[in-house]
Amino acid sequence: MGSPSPYLPGLATIMKIEEQTAMEKLFMVRPNDGKPLGHKPGQFVEVSVFGVGECPISVSSAPNKKADFEICVRRAGNVTNALHNLKAGDVIGIRGPYGTHFPAEDLRGKDLLFVAGGLGIVPLRSFINYVLERRKDYGRIIVLFGARTPADRLFKAELASLARRPDLEYLETVDVGDASWKGNVGVITTLFPKFAIDPKKTYAVMVGPPVMYRFAIAAARAKGLADDHIIVSFERKMKCGLGKCGHCQMGPVYVCQEGPVFNFAAIKNLEEALS
Amino acid sequence: MGGDMNLAIIEKEGLRLFVAEILRQKNTVVGVKDQSAVSSIPGDSGFYTYAPINSPEELTLSFDVTLIPPKKYLLPAYEQLLTFNLSPGSIKADVPKEELIVFGVHPYDIIAINQMDKVFSTVPQDNHYLERRKRTTIIGIDPVKVAPRAFWSSMGADTVASGFDLMLTDIGQCYVVDVGSKKGASLLKMAPRTREAAPAEVKERDKVRAGARKRCDANRLSFSYLELPSLLDGKEEHVIWEEKSHLCFSCGTCNLVCPTCYCFDVRDDVSIDLKKGSRYRTWDGCLLSDFAQVAGGGNFRGHRADRYRHRFYRKGQFIYRRFGDIACVGCGRCSAQCPSDIADPVAVFNRLKEGI
């Protein structure tokens, strides 16, 4: 083995920080060794703030040849709060990438229905941008995005430019609107009646809060999608990322190893899969 | 596996001199100490713990079960993994270098260690564990006394074929010694007056083992432990999980004392001058209420019955499906130490088997 310890992170420097909402910041990170992360869309890294700890964060940028990559972080716990207090030039630790990825190759030529609830857009953005860089390799693309309120919407400018693309259908909603909001109001499943799909050709790729899956999966099934045409990515407490520490277990499955990306058909009978 | 060719005899006094010689050569030895004198529980027959041994007299080999299994030497309750400087930022791995002899490990605990070996050597390997394991010598001892709640005889854990460097069996006048490794063979050279075991002595060893097995059979699974994975299939909604877990304090004692529980948390410590720090791992337990809780408060196993059920599935099915081992060795520690006596695998598994 090259590294003496699988827990040893590489050092990386925060290049740029962009405030997304009151709760989320987008960090551009460059590994100090200058080597690209080598991730695939949907994978995560373990991010260290030394002296505070480590936590799993999805990579939000599409894979590319550059070393820089992006993580979008909600301030939610010790490590993410500490991350929010850092500035450009500060050094953090990165381990990974870990976990399974969206089946980008297998989905070539298929119609894709992206379902992004709240922070779910963060890992999905990696895959959406990957697909858009190879637009002709994929069929029809529908992107559904739901946020709690207009102020909670992430990647506002990017999503607005998605909405303008002629080669993609973009629908969004908020759970609760405000005076300025002219769009759809309601949970993400209220968007499903607004489009038709060919269930034989279509794969749904969904990421959102735990509560979303049961409803979004029911809506996708109602559109005629078979369970093996539904791809999900699950959040769990992936403490070590190595299939050892036990925190991310979903029944017998280690989400950090067999997931976070799953074909729904493969895990639908697991007692602990859906909230 | 030691065939009869590897069986040696060491007299009782020879063993005392053997331990003395190991200590004289500056080896670090831990072994079982009889702590009866410090027990304050009325009627308690005493208890045993693994602790550093400084003289042969401190060592007990006739224990029934220890309070905490020897996993604490392979996966320490607090283990430094990395050290770092905060400014300028740098970080390095801290891989263990200490050699250790664990003197007196029962077969069920060796089986548990063999299971941990499998877990931590599965890719991605955990070098911290593997280095420590490599530097640990294990001297087994067959049990003669049987703990009241032990049920290892029905978990296929009455004897063990590998994972030890030496394995002793007390046959009365002397010990039969099975040499399990080269390390064990060279260690045994420190023992005075060893000789090859005679056939009668080997037979006597079998008798001692059979006797202990029979005493342990007083408390047993009512079926073959190999049925556990299939027995648990479809029992997720059984009433037993809610019913028993009503008495669960979520204290994690069952995890703490279990020789096959290896789940851990990873945390950071910072020195008081804020210049450097360390990342360490510490035991964690799936019965603790925040075990599966993520930042922001979401808890993927927030219900007590789900945590209670998870442990039994992990022991009887999950680890088997992942690594091929039933992750309960029948030591009976959880049964004996659970404050409300709901952790006993015999009670739970036998009831599931009865189907009521």
PDB file of C-alpha atoms in Angstrom, chain B residues 8 27 49 83 97 121 146 238 326:
ATOM      1  CA  ALA B   8       3.934 -29.921  23.655  1.00  0.00           C
ATOM      2  CA  ASN B  27       8.312  -8.010  26.644  1.00  0.00           C
ATOM      3  CA  THR B  49      -9.988  -8.094  33.444  1.00  0.00           C
ATOM      4  CA  THR B  83      -1.047  13.949  14.079  1.00  0.00           C
ATOM      5  CA  LYS B  97       4.977   0.166  16.659  1.00  0.00           C
ATOM      6  CA  SER B 121      -7.910  -6.439   6.048  1.00  0.00           C
ATOM      7  CA  VAL B 146     -17.714 -21.502  32.285  1.00  0.00           C
ATOM      8  CA  HIS B 238     -41.430  -9.126  14.791  1.00  0.00           C
ATOM      9  CA  ILE B 326     -21.742 -15.237  12.443  1.00  0.00           C
TER      10      ILE B 326
END
